[in-house]
Amino acid sequence: MSILVTGGAGYIGSHTCVELLNEGYEVVVLDNLSNSSVKSLERVEELTGKKITFYKGDILDRVILNEIFEKEEIESCIHFAGLKAVGESVAKPWEYYTNNVTGTLTLVDVMRQHGCKNIIFSSSATVYGEPAEIPISENCPKGQCESPYAWTKSMLEQMLIDIQKADKEWNVIILRYFNPIGAHKSGRIGENPNGIPNNLMPYVTQVAVGKLEHLGIFGNDYDTPDGTGVRDYIHVVDLARGHVKALHKIDENIELGIYNLGTGQGKSVMDVVKTFEAANNIKIPYVIKNRRPGDIASYYCTPEKAKEELGWVAEYGLREMCEDSWRWQSNNPNGYEN
Ligand code: UD1
């Protein structure tokens, strides 16, 4: 039996493939490579000494989905595939709703036709909107989303919950990620954003490697200890392991589970800059800019539910996240290109 990993060539997907293979799972990846490289999978194979069955294709494509479920014995699906750039989603809502929502509904339909009703869905902390409480627990109500990207995650959560409610054969686990950063310890796989990065850590590493001149810090007048925005950064390897724990939970027929995956530690933009500088002995020049529209002062979770029910806790701290992000970026200044 195999695990289907959609979007398995991407940042979180590739790290999850490593953890799955290391745990002895057979892995089938479906990825359209629109924002990822097949080289990540070659490197996953190199790191684990194991093979991945790869299909290049789209979750909107029923033909390839049917082919996978006919040829492979898929027991569960970990579903990462989707568009994920917040700003782009505001400019291209149709593309985001079609790819993410219609794509997931197509995947789920093909899954049920083949009797595979176990899914782990890659959601985001962004579904809480302006959070009603800090730290954010899973009991915190979902909020108004800031972008079509965030709405796709919020809507898909609801769709999966309703599908599970109507058919108890489904096991649905929704994982709400906080801010994934870091990279595999080997420095062989990591985040490989297209163009100028929007997120903090890839921006910092590109400044460190000399591709960008300085970091812009979006606001230093927030109501936080040092005035800069506070987030819950989580090492991507810890996050990947959370998916393996979720698979174990599916074996117990959980039916429905919703979990925050974060460390529970709020760290500011300045904490990230200072920790990166100290860990890697590199200066990160920065300028203070205006606040970025849509940003919230503090966003961090309580990861207690994942600890109690999945037996999962994040092991790595910010320093290791900074070291590992830098090892990846400095060894691969152009990502997977050459
Ligand atoms: C962003 C998305 C969120 C998505 C997540 C995925 C927005 C509004 N939210 O979260 O929906 O799920 O990425 O990882 O885009 N910062 C700077 N300078 C920069 C970049 C960021 O100061 O060049 C600051 C931000 O203001 C924020 C912190 O760094 O305080 C983290 O930002 P970012 O990495 O973009 O993540 P989020 O905004 O938390």
Short mmCIF file of C-alpha atoms in Angstrom, two decimals, residues 115-258:
data_model
loop_
_atom_site.label_atom_id
_atom_site.label_comp_id
_atom_site.label_asym_id
_atom_site.label_seq_id
_atom_site.Cartn_x
_atom_site.Cartn_y
_atom_site.Cartn_z
CA GLY A 115 -12.75 3.54 -2.20
CA CYS A 116 -9.85 5.55 -0.79
CA LYS A 117 -11.29 7.77 1.91
CA ASN A 118 -8.33 8.89 3.97
CA ILE A 119 -7.04 12.40 3.46
CA ILE A 120 -4.67 14.75 5.26
CA PHE A 121 -5.24 18.27 4.11
CA SER A 122 -2.65 21.00 4.07
CA SER A 123 -4.39 23.99 5.59
CA SER A 124 -3.09 27.19 7.06
CA ALA A 125 -3.28 29.24 10.23
CA THR A 126 -4.54 31.99 7.96
CA VAL A 127 -8.07 30.49 8.28
CA TYR A 128 -8.33 32.10 11.74
CA GLY A 129 -8.30 35.55 10.13
CA GLU A 130 -7.94 38.20 12.80
CA PRO A 131 -7.76 35.70 15.68
CA ALA A 132 -10.31 35.94 18.47
CA GLU A 133 -7.68 34.77 20.97
CA ILE A 134 -3.91 34.49 21.32
CA PRO A 135 -2.43 31.93 21.58
CA ILE A 136 -4.69 30.44 18.95
CA SER A 137 -6.24 27.08 19.80
CA GLU A 138 -8.33 24.95 17.46
CA ASN A 139 -11.41 26.13 19.36
CA CYS A 140 -10.80 29.64 18.13
CA PRO A 141 -13.49 30.37 15.51
CA LYS A 142 -12.38 30.75 11.92
CA GLY A 143 -12.44 34.34 10.74
CA GLN A 144 -12.82 36.60 7.74
CA CYS A 145 -10.00 35.78 5.37
CA GLU A 146 -7.66 38.39 3.92
CA SER A 147 -7.18 36.84 0.48
CA PRO A 148 -8.65 34.38 -2.01
CA TYR A 149 -5.78 32.04 -1.12
CA ALA A 150 -6.90 32.02 2.50
CA TRP A 151 -10.53 31.57 1.47
CA THR A 152 -9.63 28.49 -0.57
CA LYS A 153 -8.14 26.92 2.55
CA SER A 154 -11.08 27.94 4.70
CA MET A 155 -13.67 26.71 2.17
CA LEU A 156 -11.88 23.45 1.55
CA GLU A 157 -11.75 22.74 5.27
CA GLN A 158 -15.53 23.15 5.42
CA MET A 159 -16.08 21.01 2.32
CA LEU A 160 -13.96 18.19 3.72
CA ILE A 161 -15.72 18.41 7.08
CA ASP A 162 -19.13 18.15 5.37
CA ILE A 163 -18.02 15.27 3.16
CA GLN A 164 -16.81 13.41 6.26
CA LYS A 165 -20.04 14.16 8.13
CA ALA A 166 -22.10 12.64 5.33
CA ASP A 167 -19.94 9.54 4.94
CA LYS A 168 -18.29 8.22 8.09
CA GLU A 169 -15.97 6.01 6.08
CA TRP A 170 -13.89 9.10 5.50
CA ASN A 171 -11.00 9.99 7.77
CA VAL A 172 -10.17 13.66 7.35
CA ILE A 173 -7.28 15.34 9.11
CA ILE A 174 -6.85 19.07 8.66
CA LEU A 175 -3.45 20.47 9.57
CA ARG A 176 -3.22 24.21 10.09
CA TYR A 177 0.37 25.25 9.56
CA PHE A 178 1.82 28.30 11.20
CA ASN A 179 4.99 29.70 9.52
CA PRO A 180 7.13 26.91 8.07
CA ILE A 181 10.82 27.77 7.58
CA GLY A 182 14.10 25.85 7.71
CA ALA A 183 15.24 23.01 5.52
CA HIS A 184 16.46 19.43 5.69
CA LYS A 185 19.71 19.13 7.70
CA SER A 186 21.56 17.86 4.62
CA GLY A 187 21.11 21.19 2.84
CA ARG A 188 19.92 19.22 -0.22
CA ILE A 189 16.24 20.19 -0.19
CA GLY A 190 14.60 23.44 0.87
CA GLU A 191 12.31 26.27 -0.12
CA ASN A 192 12.73 27.47 -3.68
CA PRO A 193 10.46 30.46 -4.28
CA ASN A 194 9.81 31.83 -7.76
CA GLY A 195 11.08 35.38 -8.19
CA ILE A 196 11.36 37.80 -5.28
CA PRO A 197 10.17 36.05 -2.12
CA ASN A 198 7.13 37.34 -0.24
CA ASN A 199 7.81 35.47 2.98
CA LEU A 200 10.33 36.51 5.58
CA MET A 201 12.87 33.68 5.73
CA PRO A 202 13.47 33.23 1.99
CA TYR A 203 13.88 37.00 1.78
CA VAL A 204 16.44 36.95 4.60
CA THR A 205 18.43 34.11 3.02
CA GLN A 206 18.47 35.87 -0.35
CA VAL A 207 19.84 39.00 1.33
CA ALA A 208 22.43 36.81 3.06
CA VAL A 209 23.51 35.22 -0.22
CA GLY A 210 23.79 38.65 -1.88
CA LYS A 211 20.88 38.36 -4.32
CA LEU A 212 18.91 41.12 -2.58
CA GLU A 213 20.40 44.22 -1.04
CA HIS A 214 18.51 44.52 2.21
CA LEU A 215 15.48 43.27 4.04
CA GLY A 216 12.45 45.55 4.42
CA ILE A 217 10.87 45.11 7.84
CA PHE A 218 7.16 45.78 7.51
CA GLY A 219 6.46 47.99 10.52
CA ASN A 220 8.14 48.43 13.91
CA ASP A 221 5.23 50.07 15.69
CA TYR A 222 3.08 47.02 16.41
CA ASP A 223 1.93 46.26 19.90
CA THR A 224 4.61 43.58 20.38
CA PRO A 225 7.72 43.48 22.61
CA ASP A 226 10.01 45.08 19.98
CA GLY A 227 7.34 46.57 17.70
CA THR A 228 7.84 44.09 14.83
CA GLY A 229 5.35 41.40 13.85
CA VAL A 230 5.29 38.18 15.88
CA ARG A 231 4.76 34.77 14.26
CA ASP A 232 4.99 31.10 15.14
CA TYR A 233 7.87 29.83 13.00
CA ILE A 234 8.09 26.07 12.69
CA HIS A 235 10.87 23.94 11.24
CA VAL A 236 9.69 22.26 8.05
CA VAL A 237 11.07 18.90 9.22
CA ASP A 238 8.96 19.10 12.38
CA LEU A 239 6.00 20.00 10.20
CA ALA A 240 6.70 17.05 7.89
CA ARG A 241 6.81 14.71 10.91
CA GLY A 242 3.41 16.03 11.95
CA HIS A 243 2.02 14.48 8.76
CA VAL A 244 3.48 11.09 9.62
CA LYS A 245 1.87 11.32 13.06
CA ALA A 246 -1.42 12.23 11.39
CA LEU A 247 -1.17 9.12 9.19
CA HIS A 248 -0.78 7.00 12.31
CA LYS A 249 -3.94 8.62 13.65
CA ILE A 250 -5.81 7.71 10.48
CA ASP A 251 -4.95 4.08 11.20
CA GLU A 252 -7.03 4.49 14.38
CA ASN A 253 -10.03 5.71 12.33
CA ILE A 254 -10.08 9.19 13.72
CA GLU A 255 -12.91 10.28 11.35
CA LEU A 256 -12.18 14.01 11.76
CA GLY A 257 -9.26 15.82 13.32
CA ILE A 258 -8.17 19.45 13.13
#
